[in-house]
Tab-separated table of C-alpha atoms in Angstrom:
chain	number	residue	atom	x	y	z
A	7	UNK	CA	37.019	-12.610	13.255
A	8	UNK	CA	37.262	-13.647	9.959
A	9	UNK	CA	33.570	-14.811	9.981
A	10	UNK	CA	32.638	-11.201	11.246
A	11	UNK	CA	34.748	-9.683	8.455
A	12	UNK	CA	32.829	-11.353	5.495
A	13	UNK	CA	29.298	-11.866	7.205
A	14	UNK	CA	28.149	-8.829	5.195
A	15	UNK	CA	28.931	-10.548	1.995
A	16	UNK	CA	26.732	-13.770	2.965
A	17	UNK	CA	23.904	-11.572	4.141
A	18	UNK	CA	23.904	-9.351	1.010
A	19	UNK	CA	23.747	-12.560	-1.270
A	20	UNK	CA	21.044	-14.000	0.814
A	21	UNK	CA	19.175	-10.616	0.869
A	22	UNK	CA	19.272	-10.483	-2.813
A	23	UNK	CA	17.900	-13.956	-2.922
A	24	UNK	CA	15.317	-12.969	-0.600
A	25	UNK	CA	14.093	-9.917	-2.857
A	26	UNK	CA	14.086	-12.278	-5.912
A	27	UNK	CA	11.661	-14.603	-3.823
A	28	UNK	CA	9.601	-11.737	-2.844
A	29	UNK	CA	9.119	-10.741	-6.525
A	30	UNK	CA	8.136	-14.172	-7.231
A	31	UNK	CA	5.774	-14.281	-4.483
A	32	UNK	CA	4.210	-11.154	-5.666
A	33	UNK	CA	5.268	-9.103	-2.717
A	34	UNK	CA	6.558	-6.510	-4.709
A	35	UNK	CA	3.120	-5.712	-6.199
A	36	UNK	CA	1.820	-5.438	-2.848
A	37	UNK	CA	4.304	-2.850	-1.681
A	38	UNK	CA	3.617	-0.924	-5.014
A	39	UNK	CA	-0.108	-0.912	-4.556
A	40	UNK	CA	0.246	0.210	-0.866
A	41	UNK	CA	2.739	2.871	-1.683
A	42	UNK	CA	0.990	4.383	-4.532
A	43	UNK	CA	-2.277	5.132	-2.701
A	44	UNK	CA	-2.444	7.884	0.048
A	45	UNK	CA	-2.177	5.670	3.283
A	46	UNK	CA	-4.795	7.398	5.296
A	47	UNK	CA	-3.735	5.471	8.629
A	48	UNK	CA	-0.031	6.738	8.063
A	49	UNK	CA	-1.128	10.218	7.992
A	50	UNK	CA	-3.344	10.039	10.923
A	51	UNK	CA	-6.655	10.309	9.183
A	52	UNK	CA	-7.880	6.678	8.673
B	16	UNK	CA	40.178	19.253	16.204
B	17	UNK	CA	36.943	21.348	16.699
B	18	UNK	CA	37.317	22.598	13.014
B	19	UNK	CA	37.634	19.038	11.589
B	20	UNK	CA	34.535	17.972	13.744
B	21	UNK	CA	32.543	20.951	12.252
B	22	UNK	CA	33.452	20.285	8.879
B	23	UNK	CA	32.734	16.524	9.088
B	24	UNK	CA	29.290	17.526	10.583
B	25	UNK	CA	28.860	20.015	7.672
B	26	UNK	CA	29.499	17.033	5.345
B	27	UNK	CA	27.045	14.797	6.941
B	28	UNK	CA	24.368	17.347	6.817
B	29	UNK	CA	25.041	17.998	3.100
B	30	UNK	CA	24.597	14.121	2.427
B	31	UNK	CA	21.403	14.198	4.653
B	32	UNK	CA	19.857	16.980	2.819
B	33	UNK	CA	20.889	15.697	-0.440
B	34	UNK	CA	19.410	12.144	0.241
B	35	UNK	CA	16.074	13.504	1.622
B	36	UNK	CA	15.813	15.815	-1.689
B	37	UNK	CA	16.473	12.689	-3.743
B	38	UNK	CA	14.245	10.465	-2.330
B	39	UNK	CA	11.538	13.262	-2.010
B	40	UNK	CA	11.983	14.846	-5.360
B	41	UNK	CA	8.350	14.721	-6.701
B	42	UNK	CA	7.766	18.253	-6.619
B	43	UNK	CA	4.350	18.025	-8.229
B	44	UNK	CA	3.012	16.370	-5.051
B	45	UNK	CA	3.746	19.576	-2.932
B	46	UNK	CA	2.243	21.687	-5.496
B	47	UNK	CA	-1.254	19.695	-5.649
B	48	UNK	CA	-1.248	17.673	-2.436
B	49	UNK	CA	-0.798	14.401	-4.183
B	50	UNK	CA	1.599	11.615	-4.117
B	51	UNK	CA	3.798	10.041	-6.891
B	52	UNK	CA	2.218	6.949	-8.019
B	53	UNK	CA	5.061	5.608	-10.336
B	54	UNK	CA	6.918	2.475	-10.637
B	55	UNK	CA	9.941	3.539	-8.489
B	56	UNK	CA	7.906	3.097	-5.389
B	57	UNK	CA	8.196	-0.748	-6.006
B	58	UNK	CA	11.550	-0.003	-4.111
B	59	UNK	CA	12.341	0.594	-0.591
B	60	UNK	CA	14.627	3.614	0.466
B	61	UNK	CA	17.064	3.026	3.348
B	62	UNK	CA	15.601	5.497	5.771
B	63	UNK	CA	12.319	6.130	7.623
B	64	UNK	CA	10.657	8.147	4.802
B	65	UNK	CA	6.841	7.776	4.419
B	66	UNK	CA	5.519	6.672	1.133
B	67	UNK	CA	2.538	8.996	1.658
B	68	UNK	CA	4.830	11.932	1.681
B	69	UNK	CA	3.996	14.263	-1.373
B	70	UNK	CA	7.400	14.094	-2.693
B	71	UNK	CA	8.511	10.468	-1.945
B	72	UNK	CA	9.708	8.577	-4.922
B	73	UNK	CA	10.381	5.220	-2.906
B	74	UNK	CA	9.002	3.108	-0.450
B	75	UNK	CA	9.488	3.398	3.408
B	76	UNK	CA	10.889	-0.147	4.353
B	77	UNK	CA	8.924	-0.158	7.703
B	78	UNK	CA	5.480	0.863	6.052
B	79	UNK	CA	6.342	-1.790	3.368
B	80	UNK	CA	6.916	-4.516	5.924
B	81	UNK	CA	3.682	-3.975	7.623
B	82	UNK	CA	1.690	-3.661	4.098
B	83	UNK	CA	2.793	-7.274	3.288
B	84	UNK	CA	2.471	-8.590	6.846
B	85	UNK	CA	-0.920	-7.134	7.314
B	86	UNK	CA	-2.203	-8.619	3.801
B	87	UNK	CA	-3.857	-11.958	4.550
B	88	UNK	CA	-1.857	-13.708	1.609
B	89	UNK	CA	1.383	-13.232	3.627
B	90	UNK	CA	2.878	-14.161	6.861
B	91	UNK	CA	6.347	-13.249	6.112
B	92	UNK	CA	8.100	-10.669	3.625
B	93	UNK	CA	11.003	-11.925	1.974
B	94	UNK	CA	11.052	-8.861	-0.200
B	95	UNK	CA	11.083	-6.179	2.449
B	96	UNK	CA	13.309	-8.307	4.648
B	97	UNK	CA	15.567	-8.708	1.479
B	98	UNK	CA	15.737	-4.790	1.327
B	99	UNK	CA	16.321	-4.291	4.912
B	100	UNK	CA	19.116	-6.988	5.063
B	101	UNK	CA	21.152	-5.551	1.988
B	102	UNK	CA	20.965	-1.902	3.552
B	103	UNK	CA	21.988	-3.435	6.941
B	104	UNK	CA	24.913	-5.519	5.625
B	105	UNK	CA	26.267	-2.982	3.838
B	106	UNK	CA	25.831	0.247	6.025
B	107	UNK	CA	24.149	-0.855	9.438
B	108	UNK	CA	23.188	2.536	11.430
B	109	UNK	CA	25.444	4.692	9.015
B	110	UNK	CA	21.763	5.073	7.315
B	111	UNK	CA	20.454	6.518	10.716
B	112	UNK	CA	23.329	9.079	10.812
B	113	UNK	CA	23.665	9.776	7.250
B	114	UNK	CA	20.608	8.954	5.364
B	115	UNK	CA	17.371	9.406	7.309
B	116	UNK	CA	15.441	12.106	6.774
B	117	UNK	CA	13.696	12.264	10.343
B	118	UNK	CA	17.294	11.965	11.775
B	119	UNK	CA	18.111	15.303	9.872
B	120	UNK	CA	15.383	17.003	11.663
B	121	UNK	CA	16.317	15.893	14.906
B	122	UNK	CA	19.892	16.563	14.331
B	123	UNK	CA	18.930	20.274	13.169
B	124	UNK	CA	16.663	20.768	16.182
B	125	UNK	CA	19.516	19.712	18.727
B	126	UNK	CA	21.727	22.322	17.160
B	127	UNK	CA	19.361	25.212	18.535
B	128	UNK	CA	20.174	26.618	21.924
B	129	UNK	CA	18.196	25.236	24.736
B	130	UNK	CA	18.664	26.048	28.427
B	131	UNK	CA	19.647	22.559	29.338
B	132	UNK	CA	21.165	20.010	27.200
B	133	UNK	CA	20.764	16.188	28.261
B	134	UNK	CA	23.273	13.542	27.361
B	135	UNK	CA	20.544	10.987	28.281
B	136	UNK	CA	17.196	10.340	29.888
B	137	UNK	CA	16.678	8.851	33.293
B	138	UNK	CA	16.213	5.097	32.662
B	139	UNK	CA	18.432	5.346	29.433
B	140	UNK	CA	19.573	1.636	29.491
B	141	UNK	CA	16.052	0.374	29.806
B	142	UNK	CA	14.475	2.738	27.295
B	143	UNK	CA	16.882	1.591	24.695
B	144	UNK	CA	14.922	-1.648	24.522
B	145	UNK	CA	11.743	0.175	23.830
B	146	UNK	CA	12.573	0.104	19.950
B	147	UNK	CA	12.757	-3.646	19.933
B	148	UNK	CA	9.246	-3.881	21.632
B	149	UNK	CA	7.939	-1.447	19.261
B	150	UNK	CA	9.524	-3.492	16.220
B	151	UNK	CA	8.233	-6.596	17.590
B	152	UNK	CA	4.532	-5.595	18.712
B	153	UNK	CA	3.757	-2.590	16.242
B	154	UNK	CA	5.561	-3.492	13.212
B	155	UNK	CA	5.399	-7.338	13.051
B	156	UNK	CA	2.724	-8.878	15.552
B	157	UNK	CA	-0.191	-6.373	15.734
B	158	UNK	CA	-0.232	-6.140	11.605
B	159	UNK	CA	-0.114	-9.723	11.161
B	160	UNK	CA	-2.621	-10.899	14.014
B	161	UNK	CA	-5.274	-8.248	14.351
B	162	UNK	CA	-7.109	-8.364	11.331
B	163	UNK	CA	-10.638	-7.182	10.190
B	164	UNK	CA	-13.537	-9.238	9.018
B	165	UNK	CA	-11.973	-9.203	5.479
B	166	UNK	CA	-8.861	-10.590	6.983
B	167	UNK	CA	-6.754	-7.408	6.426
B	168	UNK	CA	-4.472	-5.809	9.192
B	169	UNK	CA	-3.461	-2.434	9.849
B	170	UNK	CA	-0.240	-0.546	9.806
B	171	UNK	CA	0.004	-0.075	13.693
B	172	UNK	CA	3.431	1.574	13.929
B	173	UNK	CA	2.423	3.867	11.169
B	174	UNK	CA	-1.276	4.588	12.405
B	175	UNK	CA	-0.170	5.215	16.110
B	176	UNK	CA	3.545	6.142	16.338
B	177	UNK	CA	5.482	7.283	13.333
B	178	UNK	CA	6.457	10.950	13.607
B	179	UNK	CA	8.135	11.037	10.324
B	180	UNK	CA	4.735	10.100	8.453
B	181	UNK	CA	2.916	12.827	10.513
B	182	UNK	CA	5.611	15.429	9.665
B	183	UNK	CA	6.400	14.555	6.047
B	184	UNK	CA	3.252	13.280	4.981
B	185	UNK	CA	0.092	13.812	7.259
B	186	UNK	CA	0.689	17.799	7.792
B	187	UNK	CA	1.785	18.718	4.339
B	188	UNK	CA	-1.226	16.906	2.597
B	189	UNK	CA	-3.656	18.264	5.235
B	190	UNK	CA	-2.096	21.761	4.652
B	191	UNK	CA	-2.112	21.412	0.907
B	192	UNK	CA	-5.403	19.505	0.032
B	193	UNK	CA	-8.167	20.651	1.799
B	194	UNK	CA	-10.142	17.697	0.809
B	195	UNK	CA	-8.192	15.802	3.638
B	196	UNK	CA	-9.520	18.559	6.274
B	197	UNK	CA	-12.952	16.931	7.060
B	198	UNK	CA	-11.290	13.569	8.116
B	199	UNK	CA	-9.200	15.116	10.807
B	200	UNK	CA	-9.881	13.518	14.343
B	201	UNK	CA	-8.572	12.109	17.300
B	202	UNK	CA	-5.992	10.076	15.580
B	203	UNK	CA	-4.430	13.125	13.788
B	204	UNK	CA	-4.297	14.792	17.331
B	205	UNK	CA	-2.594	11.775	18.888
B	206	UNK	CA	0.090	11.633	16.132
B	207	UNK	CA	0.605	15.287	16.084
B	208	UNK	CA	1.132	15.025	19.819
B	209	UNK	CA	3.540	12.457	19.613
B	210	UNK	CA	5.425	14.275	17.065
B	211	UNK	CA	5.437	17.399	18.902
B	212	UNK	CA	6.568	15.669	21.962
B	213	UNK	CA	9.650	14.291	20.122
B	214	UNK	CA	10.387	17.453	18.333
B	215	UNK	CA	10.562	19.378	21.628
B	216	UNK	CA	12.659	16.609	23.350
B	217	UNK	CA	15.093	16.798	20.449
B	218	UNK	CA	15.814	20.479	21.589
B	219	UNK	CA	17.302	18.923	24.795
B	220	UNK	CA	18.415	15.536	23.724
B	221	UNK	CA	20.083	14.107	20.978
B	222	UNK	CA	17.846	12.042	18.727
B	223	UNK	CA	15.480	10.567	21.065
B	224	UNK	CA	13.369	8.946	18.500
B	225	UNK	CA	16.370	7.237	17.129
B	226	UNK	CA	17.656	6.015	20.447
B	227	UNK	CA	14.361	4.808	22.040
B	228	UNK	CA	11.702	4.304	19.610
B	229	UNK	CA	12.758	3.724	15.793
B	230	UNK	CA	12.149	0.215	14.723
B	231	UNK	CA	14.324	0.707	11.641
B	232	UNK	CA	17.224	1.811	13.846
B	233	UNK	CA	16.479	-1.341	16.084
B	234	UNK	CA	17.007	-3.496	12.933
B	235	UNK	CA	19.890	-1.842	11.501
B	236	UNK	CA	21.424	-1.813	15.103
B	237	UNK	CA	21.904	-5.490	14.920
B	238	UNK	CA	23.914	-5.113	11.732
B	239	UNK	CA	26.538	-2.848	13.257
B	240	UNK	CA	29.045	-5.384	14.284
B	241	UNK	CA	29.132	-7.210	10.872
B	242	UNK	CA	28.014	-4.604	8.216
B	243	UNK	CA	30.563	-3.690	5.667
B	244	UNK	CA	30.967	-0.365	7.175
B	245	UNK	CA	32.466	-0.743	10.770
B	246	UNK	CA	34.493	1.224	13.211
B	247	UNK	CA	37.696	-0.420	14.542
B	248	UNK	CA	39.900	0.877	17.561
B	249	UNK	CA	43.736	0.393	17.062
B	250	UNK	CA	44.449	-1.097	20.513
B	251	UNK	CA	48.180	-0.433	20.045
B	252	UNK	CA	47.316	3.357	19.666
B	253	UNK	CA	44.213	3.782	21.977
B	254	UNK	CA	45.243	5.350	25.331
B	255	UNK	CA	41.615	4.738	26.992
B	256	UNK	CA	41.263	8.460	27.630
B	257	UNK	CA	37.500	8.172	27.216
B	258	UNK	CA	37.664	11.339	24.792
B	259	UNK	CA	35.439	9.218	22.267
B	260	UNK	CA	32.734	8.627	24.790
B	261	UNK	CA	32.772	12.190	26.010
B	262	UNK	CA	32.332	13.566	22.405
B	263	UNK	CA	29.658	10.752	21.447
B	264	UNK	CA	26.308	12.481	21.592
B	265	UNK	CA	24.692	9.175	22.480
B	266	UNK	CA	27.321	8.512	25.312
B	267	UNK	CA	28.883	5.105	23.833
B	268	UNK	CA	32.104	4.116	25.070
B	269	UNK	CA	33.661	3.743	21.566
B	270	UNK	CA	36.845	2.412	22.576
B	271	UNK	CA	35.169	-0.559	24.259
B	272	UNK	CA	32.303	-0.980	21.893
B	273	UNK	CA	33.220	0.508	18.407
B	274	UNK	CA	30.306	-1.347	16.894
B	275	UNK	CA	27.365	-0.704	19.536
B	276	UNK	CA	23.930	-1.387	18.294
B	277	UNK	CA	23.218	2.275	19.200
B	278	UNK	CA	26.052	3.901	17.269
B	279	UNK	CA	24.485	5.896	14.257
B	280	UNK	CA	28.054	6.626	12.908
B	281	UNK	CA	27.944	10.351	13.175
B	282	UNK	CA	31.761	10.152	13.484
B	283	UNK	CA	32.002	12.480	16.317
B	284	UNK	CA	34.244	10.098	18.233
B	285	UNK	CA	36.695	9.831	15.236
B	286	UNK	CA	37.487	13.444	15.277
B	287	UNK	CA	37.718	13.619	19.251
B	288	UNK	CA	40.434	10.841	19.484
B	289	UNK	CA	43.819	12.633	20.293
B	290	UNK	CA	45.703	9.751	18.940
B	291	UNK	CA	43.525	8.982	15.690
B	292	UNK	CA	42.915	5.365	17.051
B	293	UNK	CA	39.327	5.117	15.555
B	294	UNK	CA	39.205	4.039	11.950
B	295	UNK	CA	36.669	2.826	9.416
B	296	UNK	CA	36.501	-0.373	7.428
B	297	UNK	CA	36.246	1.536	4.463
B	298	UNK	CA	39.113	3.902	4.697
B	299	UNK	CA	42.423	2.811	3.702
B	300	UNK	CA	45.084	2.751	6.379
B	301	UNK	CA	46.674	6.030	6.239
B	302	UNK	CA	50.192	5.221	7.525
B	303	UNK	CA	52.428	2.376	7.166
B	304	UNK	CA	54.121	2.782	10.407
B	305	UNK	CA	55.759	-0.621	10.557
B	306	UNK	CA	53.973	-1.337	13.986
B	307	UNK	CA	51.561	-3.967	13.900
B	308	UNK	CA	48.088	-2.583	14.508
B	309	UNK	CA	45.666	-4.526	16.749
B	310	UNK	CA	42.009	-3.847	16.106
B	311	UNK	CA	38.997	-4.137	18.384
B	312	UNK	CA	35.882	-4.389	16.465
């Protein structure tokens, strides 16, 4: 019960570390590049 | 009790509409049939909100996950998984119930009168696993494994299934910007058919896409039992009457499983409980009764 109560804290800290690692690996740039162009496949045209 | 429930649902719809407006606030896109290309799009939004929607100011986490996985330089996305973990760890499927624009559309359609309302589809239990299959196959495996000659994959879920992308991005862009129309073909027909089927089904069944198909809901559902925002049932007060399950639009026995992976935290059960035994981890304990409360989570 105690573990479950505080699991979200551990997960949130892990998640923030993941985001930082992702930025360091240039993944944020990949997301930004994809999101700022119209995704023809996503809209059913590609 | 019915009045309280109506008020709670109204509040939820206001939050849903507000979130949809906030994350899709690029009005210029709706005028010109284009999309926002600014730096805000580096961040993922919590709900299923296509980044090719003319108004979208952020990125869809499922689209972003496929974008990174289908890129030949990566076989895992720390960045997008990080966003998914933050949202999941804090809110779980509260996001589905309160913050997802496609959830709002399904909610509103289900409010319309229909000759027969269904509580669930035949084979409901097996169908619930479909969303995990879609997550594993269409979001993770196929985009990372099936590559073209340049080593690039495709966003399989967005391309063949996502009804949110069709409704909020495909249809508006094609309607506003005539330059897209010559590219219309079989894929668009397939995507519009999937969307139409789901919208029609929403008239009879509460949130069919969220229950059976949504990969984002599948991820957030895993966080429901451990998220900051959870439900808990006071076992000293609960009389096991089943009123919570009866009120639940997804037919969850909340008194037994308050943190079911299927629960989208709409809150109907809390207002239906005749003894007020269902609480959230956020709210303060209203009463100091002196009787020790025993919670089931």
